[in-house]
Structures are given as structure tokens and as C-alpha cells.
Amino acid sequence: MLESLLALGGLVLLRDSVEWEGRSLLKALIKKSALCGEQVHILSCEVSEEEFREGFDSYINSRLVYHDLFRDPLNWSKTGEAHPGGPLGALRAMCRRTDPGPVTIALDSLSWLLLHLPCTTLCQTLHALSHQDSCLGDSSPVGQVHVLGLLHEELHGPGPVGALSSLAQTEVTLGGAMDRASAHILCRRPQQCPTHQTHWFSILPDFSLVLQEGPPLELKANPDPHTSLVDPTSHLTFNLHLSKKEREARDSLTLPFQFSSEKQQALLHSRPGQATSHIFYEPDAYDDLDQEDPDDDLDI
Amino acid sequence: MAAVATGGTGAESSGSMAAAASKSNVTSFQRRGTRASGTDSGGPRLVSIAGTRPSVRNGQLLVSTGLPALDQLLGGGLAVGTVLLIEEDKYNIYSPLLFKYFLAEGIINGHTLLVASAKEDPADILQELPAPLIEENCKKEFDKDECNRKTPESNIKMKIAWRYQLLPKMEQVKPTSSSRFGHYYDASKRIPQELIEASKWHGFFLPEKISSPLKVEPCSLTLGYIMLLQFIQNIIYEEGFDGSNPQKKQKNILRIGIQNLGSPLWGDDICCTDNCDNSHSLTKFLYVLRGLLRNSLSACIITMPTHLIQNKAVIARVTNLSDTVVGLESFIGSERETNPLYKDYHGLIHIRQIPRLNNLICDESDVKDLAFKLKRKLFTIERLHLPPDLSDTVSRSSKQDLAESAKLLGPGCGMMAGGKKHLDF
């Protein structure tokens, strides 16, 4: 499941809620990207660095480039650790990276950024972040950019959530039933129909993902009402079907004004340059072929 | 309107009858169309602009939208100087197609293009335009579609009506791309590169323009909109679409395409919040844009994600400020996808508004239930046909389902499927 989420590139939006939290899935994706050799940038706003790095082994921790906005977001202590531009400056600095190779940028969380930045600015910056490969002037092969954003959907109204989901290439909505978590994945490929998928999973303490079977579904109560196709020719008081003998008899019936086939062909393909007209005579059953003139019998 | 404003000395071929009547005082009754010597000898020979034709109803100059089916529904085409607003479908799959058809039609007719987008580079949009269907190919396309549906009985020679064997099948009007108005396009092929290079186009990509900010006075329009309006105004003035350089240049139409207007990428937060600071930014933009269009020989297509706009009053204002409004509603992801009524189609198309230009009434068609489907290569718009109402052996529950879903359709569908109860005759 993680490969499919990371395959498409662009913005991956993880929508979680209080009951089904998404930070562990975010960390699982980060671990997967780090193990694939990508460079991972993390912009952390909601949890401290120790808490975030907890659970990752030392190899992964060494590959993470950590931008901490939790400790001192407004740069009050003026130690110079925090980014001078605040969160927007940090994001814009990430837009201007120059080193090639695939990179994953994890934003924890987008909700925090939405509360501190105007929504339009955030959308424009996210769009610039996720489309860096097309914006470079020279044709150096820049790898794919993955932007993973964690959004707590209960904190926002339908407006910002709708705006962000229209920007996202992949959208994962976390839910679940009983005590199993599920992820409903919506993939928007360009110019193709979006695909929906649901996976049941659980995340182990070392942030690797295990797919599971879903809980037993309840039986469908109402059967499909559209299956029964009714034949309207049944239960009629008259017969609409023909038996084979009847069909043969019908075919061999001569129609009242039927012409012979030569006359038909001549009428269908009438030659335009014909000066004379033809007379087609086919004797009827009642025709008398006697050459004598019947008027000879008259005694005038 | 644009036709009259830029008339100048010679009236356009749109047949402005009053102007012609004043020249020849004999009679005000003039024949429309090509004037063969005769009455109008004083004025210069009328030059018609490629790709336009006068409307048969009010003489308004029309351009094609790229889809002949849509042209027919809009009363012949899109009037020059007006705005066509497309309300995007939820996942934005079909509205870019209409956008691209409009631009491709401009390239085929030799019009100048202006493409504005905040999401994609205009050069990339132009690369993805569909290729035009040439006549021999399109006959083959239609025949291929036909034989998929051919039933075996149609091959039997007719015994009673044998004279009709030689008559051609009149089921479908075969499109001819050789007509000068309205062409057919193959959505699976890209437009040839040489056509794009031969055409004249201007692109406006917002992230590039924002990085080099101009001096703008603060007003209540967002920065992206101000820059776009200035860009459009410059192009119209420099290239003479508003009649400012009338002499030598041959008149041409400017086709403007603006993609995803109102989305947060333009800097407009109308999709994000319910009551926002710049709530009048979009409406002012449309108002100024329409003023620019009315004074020039141009036509504009705008796609807007209205499903994201939270404030319904804004949608109503936007509809009133545009001239022609077409809404797309696709079935993906909704419960209608599995509904057997809609199984042949990909979505519904709603013609929400048609303008009244120099008229008291507008040209709306009687058909209100229209559906579209994207076949392999063609985008077709058809009237939604209900499946036949079966006899009384069908169970009541399934009939009610059909009736319920048919009630969502407009009244033009026939009252047979409306109403809950099934009447036994």
C-alpha cells in the first residue's frame, strides 16, 4: 500500500481525525522513503523533535533533515535556529532546492499551517512545492517530489479541506471500524478517472505497515432490485412466437404485389440512358394465355 | 455589440440591416448572406472573419465552441464578445476537455489565443490539445462505432420494402470537417506540432508573473486578477482587437481561455472560506472582463470550480455576470454511477444560462435533460433517454426505484416515469 501512495508523486494528503490518527502512517511513509534512498525533509510544527524521532532507528534518523517549528515558531529566542521567515519562509526555502534526486517533504501538520497562514498562500506554496520538477529552467533530471501533508479534518470547515483535496494527487482518509484502521485512498491521475480503494492495515511499533483483512461485513439486507429482467412476451393471451414450420410457411408466402427478381433489379438499378421502356409481363394464375381474340365470338 | 462597434465604414457580413438600409434608400429589405453586386455597391467588399458566421436569429456574430453539439444547444455558437462559463465537475476531468476543444478550434480557424492558468503552464496546455478529425478519418470512426452496434437482422435483405435497400442509412449525421464552422476533434490524439507553431498565442502563467511584480495600486481585486486583466487589456490594445489599429490588418478573433478561475491558486479565497475578505474580487473581475470583451472582437471561456465555492450567493452572482453558463456533473463517485438509467453516459450537462443579446427572448432549446459521454475519441452530448417502462409483471419496488431516480430529471423527460404509483391501464 505504501508503494502505491508514493508512486504518483505530488501532494499526498492524509486526512485523519481524533479517533484514527494519521501521524503513525505519516511516519511509516517517511521510513519507507528514507529506506528507498530519498532525501527526507520534515517540517514539524506540532510535536517536539524527540517525540517525532522516537521509534526511528539511527539510520533513518541520520537521513532526516529536520526543520523544527515547534520549539520556537515565532523566533522569540533569537538564537538563529529557527528559520527567519517563519513557516512561510521555511516552505519557500524548500521550494528553491537545487540538488537533484528524489525528495520527500513531510508537513506535520497542514492544519497548523492553515491556522497560521492564509489558505490561498498555503495552496500556492504547496503547488509550487509539488511541481518543482517542471519549473526548473534547465533540463537537468530532477527526481520526483513527494509532499506528504497531514491534515486534521475536524479542525477545518469544508472550504479549506475541499481546496486542499482538489490540489492533492492522492488523498488518504483514515477511518476504521471496531479497532481496525482503514485507509480510503483516492488517486487522481491526470486525465483519467480517479480510483478509489480501501485498505485495512495496522502499523507496528517500528513503523512498518501490515495489511489486514477487513472486519466481517454484514450481509446485504436487500437483494439487488435491478437483476430481474422481465420478459414482456410471457403471460400474454395471444401467441407472439412462431414455430419453425410456421416460419417456413411465412417465408414461402408470395406477397400480393411481388415482382419477379429481374424486375426488382431493373427498378433498383435503373439505367439512366435507357430510351425505350421495358414491359415486364408475368402471367397471373387467372390469366388466359389463349391467343385468340375473345371478341371474335361476338356477333356484330 | 462588438459587431457593430468595430463596423467602421463597412458593415460586417453579420448583416446589420439598418446600416445597409441607410446606404441604399430603395428598400430596407436586404437579403442576408453573400451580397452579389446589386444593391450595395457603395460600400467596400465585405470581408468575413474566418471561423465566424452570423446567427440566423439576430445577426450576432458567432464563433464555434469546438463542439458542434454544444454549438447547437447554445443557439448556433458562442457570440463574439461574450463569456462562456463552464462549471467544473467534481474531479475536473471533463471540463479541461471543453477548454481544449475551444482552444483547438481557435488554432484550426487561425484565431489568436490567450491562455491563462495558475496551475499549468500554457505551453503544456497547448501541447495537449486534441487533433482535428479529417473527413476520411471521421467517416471511418463513425463506421467503426456503427458496426459495434449492428444487429444481425439488419443485414437481411428487405422483402416488403425492397425499394429502400439502396437508400443510405440516415441514423446518424456524419460530421464533415470540411465545413468552415465547427470541427470535430479526436480526443485521443494530440494536435500536430506544426499547427501550434503556426498559430499565434499568448500565455499567462500566474506563478511566473507573480515573481516579477508590477507596480499596482491597491484595490479590492486580488493581485492575480489585476495582472491578468492588465495582460488581457494590453494584448487587445496592441494587437488591435478593439479596432485601435484598423487600417491594414485583417480582422481576427481573440480567443481567451482562463482555467480554474476562483481556485486558491489564483490567490482568491472564495473557495476556502464562507465570508471572506475579498468576496467581491471574483465578481469584479468578471465585470471588468466582460467590459473588455464587449469592446473587442474576442470570446472567452472560463472554467470555474463552483463546487468548491461555499457561499451560494456568490455562485448566483457569478452566473448573472457571465453570459453563457454550462455546468458539468460527472457520475464518478456518486451513487448515480451504478444507476442503470445512466449506465451509458459519463455525466449530465446543464445549460444554466443563455444570454439575451439584443433580444427580448433567448434561444433555449426544449431539451433540458442532456447527458454527455466521452467515447474513445469523441465527446458527445445527447438527450437522456429513459429505458422503456416494462409491463405490470415488474415488481413494485424496482419500479419505484426507477420512478424515484427519474424524478430527479427535468420535466422534459415525459411524465411516464414521474409519479410514485404505477397506473394500470
XYZ file of C-alpha atoms in Angstrom:
725
model
C 0.000 0.000 0.000
C 2.827 2.415 0.780
C 4.343 1.979 -2.659
C 1.092 2.892 -4.323
C 0.855 6.016 -2.230
C 4.344 7.098 -3.124
C 4.182 6.081 -6.755
C 2.276 9.024 -8.080
C 4.264 11.937 -6.764
C 2.889 15.317 -5.958
C 0.855 16.051 -2.880
C -0.339 13.176 -0.720
C -2.968 14.419 1.687
C -3.527 12.367 4.845
C -6.810 13.231 6.467
C -7.115 11.978 9.989
C -9.320 12.595 12.955
C -9.201 12.185 16.681
C -10.266 8.539 16.678
C -7.987 7.484 13.841
C -4.743 9.330 13.990
C -2.519 9.684 10.976
C 0.887 10.537 12.357
C 1.916 6.899 12.551
C 1.005 6.433 8.879
C 2.991 9.563 8.093
C 5.981 8.152 9.916
C 5.584 4.844 8.107
C 5.702 6.690 4.786
C 8.745 8.650 5.915
C 10.507 5.450 6.886
C 9.675 3.905 3.533
C 11.027 6.899 1.629
C 14.185 7.010 3.713
C 14.811 3.329 3.092
C 14.393 3.937 -0.629
C 17.248 6.342 -0.507
C 15.333 9.562 -0.892
C 16.167 12.710 0.914
C 13.539 13.449 3.533
C 12.751 16.930 4.818
C 10.437 17.285 7.758
C 8.697 20.459 8.784
C 7.447 19.709 12.236
C 5.075 22.070 13.941
C 3.015 20.056 16.349
C 5.288 17.719 18.216
C 8.753 18.107 19.583
C 11.764 16.690 17.843
C 12.402 13.968 20.395
C 8.869 12.741 20.171
C 8.946 12.743 16.414
C 12.222 10.916 16.120
C 11.102 8.301 18.597
C 10.657 4.916 17.001
C 13.018 5.525 14.091
C 16.310 3.710 14.106
C 19.588 5.556 13.789
C 19.980 5.042 10.050
C 16.686 6.690 9.340
C 17.303 9.411 11.842
C 20.507 10.279 10.092
C 18.728 10.693 6.768
C 16.098 13.065 8.068
C 16.573 16.771 7.544
C 14.595 18.249 10.364
C 13.129 21.743 10.354
C 11.770 22.444 13.780
C 8.934 24.900 14.056
C 7.578 23.530 17.289
C 10.032 24.895 19.775
C 10.168 28.482 18.656
C 7.812 29.224 15.780
C 7.897 32.996 16.078
C 11.636 33.146 16.671
C 11.379 34.830 20.038
C 14.526 33.418 21.477
C 16.507 34.836 18.550
C 19.054 32.098 18.695
C 19.089 31.876 14.940
C 17.976 28.254 14.906
C 14.519 28.923 13.663
C 14.044 29.932 10.076
C 13.936 33.726 9.675
C 10.863 33.751 7.519
C 8.726 31.759 9.859
C 6.763 28.861 8.454
C 6.222 30.514 5.091
C 9.905 31.239 4.738
C 10.753 27.654 5.576
C 8.332 26.368 2.956
C 9.573 28.738 0.302
C 13.164 27.758 1.042
C 12.204 24.190 0.358
C 10.786 25.253 -2.983
C 14.111 26.533 -4.094
C 16.216 23.460 -3.631
C 18.873 22.913 -6.208
C 20.168 19.413 -5.613
C 18.799 16.737 -7.879
C 17.355 13.442 -6.806
C 14.012 12.438 -5.451
C 12.947 14.120 -2.269
C 10.147 13.663 0.195
C 8.832 16.588 2.180
C 6.662 15.784 5.163
C 4.495 18.527 6.619
C 3.327 17.878 10.125
C 0.860 19.262 10.076
C -1.035 21.155 7.432
C -3.649 22.079 9.995
C -1.103 24.066 11.948
C -0.003 25.802 8.779
C -3.599 26.551 7.804
C -4.163 28.207 11.142
C -1.095 30.398 10.793
C -1.094 31.174 7.104
C -3.840 32.265 4.745
C -5.258 29.330 2.859
C -4.518 30.750 -0.577
C -0.855 31.328 0.240
C -0.549 27.817 1.548
C -2.208 26.376 -1.555
C 0.054 28.330 -3.870
C 3.159 27.300 -1.944
C 2.123 23.648 -1.886
C 1.509 23.757 -5.608
C 4.926 25.252 -6.189
C 6.476 22.633 -3.904
C 4.903 19.688 -5.598
C 5.593 20.906 -9.118
C 9.236 21.735 -8.757
C 10.385 19.291 -11.363
C 8.541 21.085 -14.095
C 9.612 24.532 -13.039
C 13.352 24.202 -13.366
C 14.750 26.099 -16.295
C 17.469 23.701 -17.357
C 16.656 20.176 -18.307
C 18.550 18.529 -15.501
C 16.708 15.426 -14.432
C 15.224 16.304 -11.092
C 13.640 13.461 -9.294
C 10.102 13.228 -8.168
C 8.930 15.323 -5.295
C 6.586 13.809 -2.765
C 4.851 16.156 -0.402
C 3.138 14.379 2.487
C 0.714 16.553 4.361
C -1.140 15.616 7.492
C -4.493 17.343 7.864
C -6.795 17.055 10.847
C -10.057 17.369 9.072
C -12.186 18.093 12.113
C -10.427 21.377 12.688
C -11.458 22.934 9.419
C -14.596 23.658 7.543
C -15.405 22.208 4.164
C -13.775 25.109 2.338
C -10.094 24.624 3.146
C -10.419 20.855 3.118
C -12.033 20.979 -0.311
C -9.405 23.376 -1.621
C -6.539 21.194 -0.403
C -8.084 17.999 -1.661
C -8.524 19.493 -5.114
C -4.784 20.152 -5.143
C -3.804 16.702 -3.964
C -2.839 13.905 -6.312
C -3.547 11.266 -3.683
C -5.902 11.601 -0.803
C -5.986 9.143 2.102
C -8.877 9.327 4.523
C -8.314 7.398 7.702
C -11.158 5.668 9.359
C -11.897 2.347 10.805
C -14.324 0.027 12.414
C -14.088 -1.603 15.793
C -10.382 -1.446 16.431
C -9.014 -1.808 12.964
C -7.854 1.143 10.970
C -8.701 1.602 7.350
C -7.433 3.919 4.709
C -9.642 5.034 1.871
C -7.344 6.073 -0.946
C -8.398 8.304 -3.787
C -5.871 8.568 -6.621
C -6.221 11.289 -9.177
C -4.201 10.515 -12.204
C -4.062 13.312 -14.760
C -6.783 12.993 -17.398
C -8.012 9.676 -16.078
C -10.868 8.779 -13.859
C -9.979 8.833 -10.163
C -9.716 5.460 -8.475
C -10.995 4.582 -5.035
C -9.532 1.857 -2.859
C -9.900 0.838 0.733
C -7.223 -0.972 2.695
C -7.306 -2.252 6.254
C -3.980 -2.022 7.969
C -2.146 -1.724 11.229
C 1.174 -0.117 11.988
C 3.783 -1.873 14.057
C 5.906 -0.071 16.665
C 8.821 0.192 14.269
C 6.571 1.961 11.766
C 6.239 -0.713 9.210
C 2.833 -1.358 7.748
C 0.916 -4.595 7.868
C -2.121 -5.085 5.677
C -5.019 -6.870 7.203
C -8.342 -8.328 6.297
C -11.233 -6.091 6.988
C -13.752 -6.871 9.670
C -16.531 -9.235 8.565
C -19.022 -7.257 6.558
C -22.648 -7.560 7.418
C -24.804 -9.284 4.834
C -26.515 -7.099 2.347
C -30.101 -6.796 3.521
C -31.878 -6.024 0.284
C -31.079 -8.045 -2.821
C -30.274 -6.199 -5.997
C -33.597 -4.963 -7.392
C -32.381 -4.439 -10.910
C -31.416 -8.021 -11.695
C -34.759 -9.448 -12.711
C -35.356 -8.735 -16.343
C -38.918 -9.441 -17.140
C -39.862 -10.904 -20.464
C -42.879 -8.916 -21.625
C -43.916 -11.634 -24.095
C -44.793 -14.102 -21.392
C -48.231 -14.368 -19.867
C -49.987 -12.982 -22.874
C -53.368 -14.099 -24.095
C -52.131 -14.399 -27.675
C -49.180 -16.122 -29.200
C -46.255 -13.993 -30.265
C -43.825 -16.733 -31.106
C -43.526 -18.643 -34.334
C -42.669 -22.272 -34.575
C -40.212 -23.432 -37.210
C -42.863 -24.730 -39.566
C -44.813 -21.548 -39.250
C -41.729 -19.534 -40.005
C -41.035 -21.522 -43.131
C -44.582 -21.120 -44.298
C -44.353 -17.414 -43.759
C -41.169 -17.146 -45.757
C -42.560 -19.038 -48.703
C -45.692 -16.979 -48.914
C -45.934 -14.917 -52.039
C -46.773 -11.368 -51.374
C -49.617 -9.850 -53.375
C -47.717 -7.278 -55.413
C -44.411 -9.014 -55.547
C -42.399 -8.562 -58.673
C -40.037 -11.039 -60.130
C -36.436 -10.553 -59.237
C -35.477 -9.276 -62.684
C -38.000 -6.528 -62.488
C -36.857 -5.673 -58.994
C -33.276 -5.386 -60.055
C -34.182 -3.339 -63.068
C -36.174 -0.951 -60.943
C -33.460 -0.723 -58.300
C -30.638 -0.117 -60.673
C -32.445 1.831 -63.300
C -30.132 2.680 -66.116
C -30.470 6.366 -66.893
C -29.544 6.153 -70.554
C -32.405 3.894 -71.466
C -34.526 5.249 -74.221
C -37.057 2.529 -74.543
C -39.070 1.267 -71.681
C -39.464 -2.346 -70.966
C -42.626 -4.217 -70.429
C -42.423 -6.966 -67.904
C -45.194 -9.455 -68.199
C -45.684 -12.154 -65.662
C -48.744 -14.218 -66.089
C -51.021 -14.335 -63.146
C -52.773 -17.538 -62.098
C -56.020 -16.377 -63.695
C -54.547 -15.194 -66.914
C -55.720 -16.890 -70.054
C -52.860 -17.458 -72.444
C -55.115 -18.199 -75.318
C -54.026 -16.199 -78.339
C -57.449 -15.970 -79.832
C -59.257 -12.739 -79.609
C -62.270 -13.262 -77.347
C -64.090 -10.536 -79.225
C -64.324 -12.828 -82.215
C -67.205 -14.588 -80.616
C -69.282 -11.509 -80.687
C -71.765 -11.437 -83.449
C -71.955 -7.881 -84.568
C -22.063 44.718 -29.545
C -18.708 44.020 -30.946
C -20.009 43.535 -34.443
C -21.481 46.979 -34.646
C -18.833 48.771 -32.678
C -15.988 47.798 -34.908
C -18.034 48.174 -38.035
C -16.484 51.359 -39.185
C -17.212 52.164 -42.764
C -18.294 48.762 -43.983
C -20.847 46.710 -42.200
C -19.768 43.228 -41.275
C -21.137 40.221 -43.015
C -23.300 39.674 -39.982
C -25.858 41.596 -41.896
C -26.591 44.661 -39.874
C -29.557 45.612 -41.844
C -30.010 49.127 -40.595
C -26.597 50.230 -41.743
C -27.127 48.767 -45.169
C -30.530 50.319 -45.496
C -29.230 53.781 -44.916
C -26.930 53.487 -47.869
C -29.375 52.285 -50.444
C -32.592 54.170 -49.878
C -34.618 51.963 -52.144
C -35.778 49.401 -49.662
C -34.741 48.179 -46.247
C -35.298 44.598 -47.276
C -31.892 43.094 -47.864
C -31.006 39.554 -48.496
C -28.703 38.081 -45.921
C -25.572 36.289 -46.783
C -23.352 36.929 -49.750
C -24.245 40.116 -51.498
C -23.783 39.765 -55.221
C -23.075 43.241 -56.675
C -26.545 44.655 -56.986
C -27.880 46.760 -54.191
C -24.929 47.505 -52.016
C -22.472 48.972 -54.447
C -21.310 51.884 -52.353
C -19.539 50.115 -49.526
C -16.371 48.087 -49.833
C -16.429 44.395 -50.356
C -17.335 42.783 -47.044
C -14.641 40.633 -45.559
C -15.802 37.982 -43.191
C -13.566 36.722 -40.443
C -12.539 33.102 -40.672
C -14.349 30.808 -38.352
C -17.309 33.038 -37.678
C -20.796 33.185 -39.004
C -23.811 35.341 -38.318
C -26.535 33.959 -36.183
C -29.700 33.202 -38.088
C -31.797 34.694 -35.337
C -30.398 38.081 -34.617
C -27.404 38.533 -36.862
C -24.977 38.340 -33.990
C -21.514 37.198 -34.963
C -20.876 33.709 -33.644
C -17.808 31.548 -33.150
C -17.808 27.847 -32.599
C -17.055 26.418 -29.180
C -15.243 23.451 -30.695
C -18.099 21.039 -30.055
C -20.801 21.232 -32.726
C -23.291 19.611 -30.363
C -22.732 22.341 -27.815
C -22.967 24.984 -30.534
C -26.390 23.720 -31.421
C -27.538 23.848 -27.819
C -26.306 27.392 -27.416
C -28.208 28.605 -30.426
C -25.606 28.297 -33.154
C -22.428 29.120 -31.303
C -20.843 31.471 -28.860
C -21.430 35.131 -29.578
C -18.353 37.262 -30.076
C -17.820 39.478 -27.071
C -19.345 37.129 -24.534
C -18.138 34.849 -21.803
C -18.759 31.114 -21.647
C -18.519 29.880 -18.094
C -18.049 26.168 -17.516
C -18.806 24.947 -14.028
C -16.299 22.222 -13.436
C -17.187 18.701 -12.494
C -16.005 17.432 -9.169
C -12.771 15.765 -10.178
C -12.012 18.128 -13.046
C -11.827 15.535 -15.780
C -14.276 16.745 -18.419
C -14.094 20.494 -18.117
C -10.477 20.641 -19.337
C -11.700 18.794 -22.425
C -14.194 21.526 -23.270
C -11.497 24.100 -22.597
C -9.142 22.358 -25.003
C -11.768 21.977 -27.695
C -12.323 25.722 -27.593
C -8.625 26.438 -27.988
C -8.153 23.823 -30.699
C -10.997 25.376 -32.660
C -9.146 28.667 -32.434
C -5.982 27.163 -33.822
C -7.786 25.491 -36.704
C -9.521 28.723 -37.654
C -6.420 30.811 -37.306
C -7.625 32.863 -34.370
C -5.246 34.306 -31.818
C -5.219 32.541 -28.480
C -4.683 33.821 -24.974
C -4.356 31.075 -22.386
C -4.266 31.953 -18.700
C -3.763 29.458 -15.919
C -2.447 29.323 -12.399
C -1.987 25.579 -12.361
C -0.352 24.530 -15.603
C 1.986 26.228 -17.972
C 0.044 27.425 -21.054
C 2.639 25.838 -23.325
C 1.845 22.473 -21.764
C -1.873 23.058 -22.189
C -1.354 23.774 -25.877
C 0.639 20.595 -26.337
C -2.304 18.574 -25.095
C -4.901 19.926 -27.497
C -6.838 17.326 -29.472
C -6.120 16.723 -33.128
C -8.751 17.643 -35.705
C -10.572 14.861 -37.475
C -10.132 14.956 -41.230
C -13.076 13.840 -43.285
C -11.970 10.398 -44.427
C -10.878 9.517 -40.935
C -14.073 10.638 -39.367
C -16.204 8.555 -41.685
C -14.138 5.578 -40.608
C -14.630 6.495 -36.969
C -18.359 6.612 -37.317
C -18.476 3.379 -39.233
C -16.424 1.694 -36.568
C -18.813 2.890 -33.911
C -21.717 1.790 -36.025
C -20.634 -1.779 -36.538
C -20.178 -2.274 -32.859
C -23.858 -1.809 -32.510
C -25.024 -3.516 -35.664
C -27.548 -6.280 -35.063
C -27.754 -9.318 -37.335
C -31.292 -8.629 -38.508
C -30.308 -5.510 -40.302
C -28.270 -7.493 -42.790
C -31.271 -9.417 -44.118
C -32.491 -8.096 -47.393
C -35.787 -6.406 -47.064
C -38.621 -8.285 -48.663
C -41.517 -5.947 -48.483
C -39.804 -2.602 -48.516
C -37.173 -3.599 -51.025
C -37.090 -0.230 -52.677
C -35.421 1.190 -49.578
C -32.405 -1.048 -49.864
C -30.459 1.444 -51.837
C -31.235 4.423 -49.703
C -28.380 5.357 -47.340
C -28.827 4.888 -43.641
C -29.930 8.130 -42.051
C -29.407 7.220 -38.400
C -26.528 9.473 -37.661
C -25.474 12.674 -39.275
C -21.951 12.146 -40.384
C -19.764 15.043 -39.445
C -17.892 16.794 -42.145
C -14.785 18.529 -41.056
C -14.569 20.456 -44.235
C -17.154 22.907 -43.026
C -15.795 26.224 -42.005
C -17.708 26.435 -38.769
C -17.372 23.788 -36.101
C -14.900 20.973 -36.427
C -14.632 17.543 -34.880
C -11.670 16.501 -32.842
C -10.050 13.253 -31.891
C -9.557 13.335 -28.149
C -7.035 10.538 -28.151
C -4.538 12.216 -30.470
C -2.514 15.325 -29.938
C -2.605 18.246 -32.261
C 0.308 18.280 -34.718
C 3.169 20.415 -33.593
C 3.290 22.481 -36.768
C -0.229 23.717 -36.233
C 0.699 25.046 -32.817
C 3.786 26.717 -34.151
C 1.879 28.302 -36.988
C -0.648 29.772 -34.612
C -0.308 32.920 -32.606
C -0.806 32.566 -28.891
C -0.071 34.387 -25.667
C 0.292 32.651 -22.361
C -0.264 33.884 -18.842
C 1.104 31.598 -16.136
C 0.483 33.159 -12.755
C 3.456 31.843 -10.737
C 5.835 33.312 -13.296
C 4.130 36.673 -13.406
C 3.839 36.975 -9.651
C 7.547 36.541 -9.193
C 8.140 39.768 -11.062
C 5.599 42.100 -9.507
C 4.479 45.204 -11.279
C 3.532 48.382 -9.629
C -0.148 48.068 -8.890
C -2.380 50.313 -6.896
C -4.152 48.623 -4.077
C -7.759 47.907 -4.773
C -10.080 45.183 -3.789
C -9.160 42.849 -6.602
C -6.601 40.220 -5.805
C -3.196 40.658 -7.346
C -3.524 37.749 -9.743
C -6.735 39.118 -11.205
C -5.327 42.589 -11.648
C -2.324 41.250 -13.505
C -4.487 39.089 -15.719
C -6.790 41.955 -16.603
C -3.843 44.175 -17.457
C -2.370 41.443 -19.594
C -5.604 40.953 -21.498
C -6.034 44.675 -21.962
C -2.520 45.032 -23.329
C -2.980 42.242 -25.798
C -6.296 43.613 -27.015
C -4.855 47.070 -27.462
C -1.561 46.096 -29.037
C -2.989 43.673 -31.492
C -5.888 45.819 -32.430
C -8.792 43.631 -31.482
C -10.718 46.640 -30.321
C -10.321 48.481 -33.569
C -7.479 50.691 -32.447
C -5.310 49.860 -35.453
C -7.951 49.493 -38.066
C -6.236 50.051 -41.360
C -4.129 47.314 -42.791
C -4.593 44.405 -40.543
C -7.177 41.833 -41.313
C -9.670 41.390 -38.552
C -9.274 38.368 -36.380
C -10.857 36.973 -33.264
C -9.068 36.671 -29.937
C -9.983 33.540 -28.029
C -9.291 33.851 -24.321
C -9.199 30.802 -22.097
C -8.926 31.113 -18.331
C -8.562 27.924 -16.378
C -9.692 27.264 -12.802
C -10.727 30.838 -12.096
C -11.588 31.306 -8.440
C -9.420 28.494 -7.156
C -6.989 29.296 -4.340
C -4.105 29.136 -6.785
C -5.210 32.482 -8.195
C -4.943 33.977 -4.744
C -8.684 34.131 -4.304
C -10.046 32.697 -1.107
C -13.598 32.404 -2.283
C -13.313 28.633 -2.268
C -11.764 28.461 1.157
C -13.978 30.457 3.431
C -17.598 31.286 3.727
C -17.363 35.005 4.260
C -14.046 36.160 3.040
C -12.323 39.483 2.755
C -12.133 39.521 -0.986
C -15.622 38.294 -1.582
C -16.136 40.764 -4.401
C -12.874 40.119 -6.123
C -14.164 37.457 -8.444
C -17.329 39.322 -9.329
C -15.439 42.499 -10.074
C -13.036 40.587 -12.224
C -15.892 39.167 -14.273
C -17.460 42.564 -14.627
C -14.276 44.202 -15.886
C -13.527 41.257 -18.136
C -16.928 41.463 -19.744
C -16.393 45.148 -20.373
C -13.114 44.382 -22.110
C -14.735 41.685 -24.204
C -17.684 43.766 -25.289
C -15.367 46.340 -26.784
C -13.283 43.923 -28.757
C -13.576 41.041 -31.158
C -12.982 38.335 -28.630
C -14.662 35.414 -26.974
C -13.741 33.930 -23.653
C -14.086 30.565 -21.979
C -13.659 30.300 -18.212
C -13.679 27.129 -16.152
C -14.524 27.595 -12.532
C -14.643 25.085 -9.686
C -18.034 26.158 -8.413
C -18.411 23.001 -6.357
C -15.742 24.412 -4.042
C -17.375 27.792 -3.548
C -19.007 27.751 -0.155
C -21.183 30.811 -0.451
C -24.105 30.078 -2.746
C -24.856 33.717 -3.262
C -21.513 34.135 -4.953
C -22.356 31.399 -7.408
C -25.584 33.167 -8.272
C -23.741 36.445 -8.790
C -21.127 34.796 -10.941
C -23.837 33.205 -13.073
C -25.516 36.557 -13.578
C -22.268 38.215 -14.536
C -21.452 35.651 -17.190
C -23.268 35.339 -20.444
C -23.475 31.635 -21.146
C -23.173 29.184 -18.291
C -22.817 25.432 -18.767
C -22.487 23.092 -15.812
C -20.943 19.659 -15.914
C -21.823 16.988 -13.434
C -19.985 13.728 -13.692
C -21.204 10.490 -12.234
C -17.892 9.361 -10.814
C -18.027 8.688 -7.146
C -21.688 9.483 -6.793
C -24.478 6.997 -6.350
C -25.604 7.656 -9.883
C -22.675 5.703 -11.223
C -24.424 2.435 -10.583
C -27.863 3.617 -11.545
C -28.988 1.757 -14.677
C -30.573 4.914 -16.024
C -27.196 6.450 -16.502
C -25.110 3.499 -17.473
C -24.359 4.679 -20.972
C -23.274 8.146 -20.009
C -20.491 9.731 -18.051
C -22.311 12.700 -16.700
C -25.000 15.283 -17.071
C -24.607 18.622 -18.740
C -26.760 21.507 -17.612
C -27.214 24.614 -19.712
C -27.821 27.062 -16.929
C -27.979 30.317 -18.803
C -28.084 31.564 -22.354
C -27.709 35.288 -22.962
C -30.259 37.607 -24.475
C -28.187 39.705 -26.818
C -30.128 42.493 -28.483
C -33.202 40.388 -27.993
C -36.052 40.036 -25.614
C -36.013 36.268 -25.641
C -33.178 33.854 -25.718
C -32.623 30.807 -27.744
C -33.037 27.993 -25.319
C -33.718 24.556 -26.615
C -36.594 22.470 -25.392
C -34.362 19.664 -24.329
C -33.348 20.082 -20.716
C -32.078 16.627 -19.879
C -28.770 16.321 -21.560
C -26.058 13.860 -20.826
C -22.591 13.578 -22.171
C -20.305 10.698 -22.727
C -16.708 10.560 -23.679
C -16.317 7.812 -26.214
C -12.879 6.617 -27.190
C -12.260 9.600 -29.375
C -15.293 11.819 -29.380
C -17.187 13.782 -26.806
C -20.889 13.569 -27.487
C -23.839 15.292 -25.909
C -27.148 13.525 -26.180
C -30.585 13.717 -24.826
C -31.067 11.414 -21.917
C -33.322 8.557 -22.903
C -35.258 6.680 -20.306
C -35.392 2.937 -20.567
C -38.797 1.595 -21.608
C -41.413 1.179 -18.965
C -41.994 -2.510 -18.577
C -45.306 -4.269 -18.098
C -47.051 -4.885 -14.841
C -45.167 -8.060 -14.080
C -42.256 -5.955 -12.866
C -42.215 -5.812 -9.105
C -43.343 -2.688 -7.411
C -40.116 -1.905 -5.588
C -37.958 -1.769 -8.669
C -40.500 0.418 -10.377
C -40.387 2.823 -7.504
C -36.601 2.998 -7.736
C -36.799 3.936 -11.367
C -39.518 6.415 -10.684
C -37.577 7.959 -7.864
C -34.467 8.368 -9.898
C -36.436 9.642 -12.841
C -37.996 12.307 -10.673
C -34.587 13.901 -10.445
C -34.722 14.608 -14.146
C -36.449 17.623 -15.526
C -39.979 17.785 -16.784
C -38.889 17.381 -20.368
C -38.469 13.676 -19.906
C -42.045 12.673 -20.220
C -44.443 12.137 -17.423
C -44.399 8.384 -17.793
C -41.740 7.776 -15.240
C -42.756 10.543 -12.926
C -45.019 9.949 -10.010
C -44.779 7.203 -7.495
C -47.676 4.986 -8.360
C -47.750 2.758 -11.323
C -51.027 3.197 -13.119
C -52.606 0.108 -14.610
C -54.328 0.755 -17.840
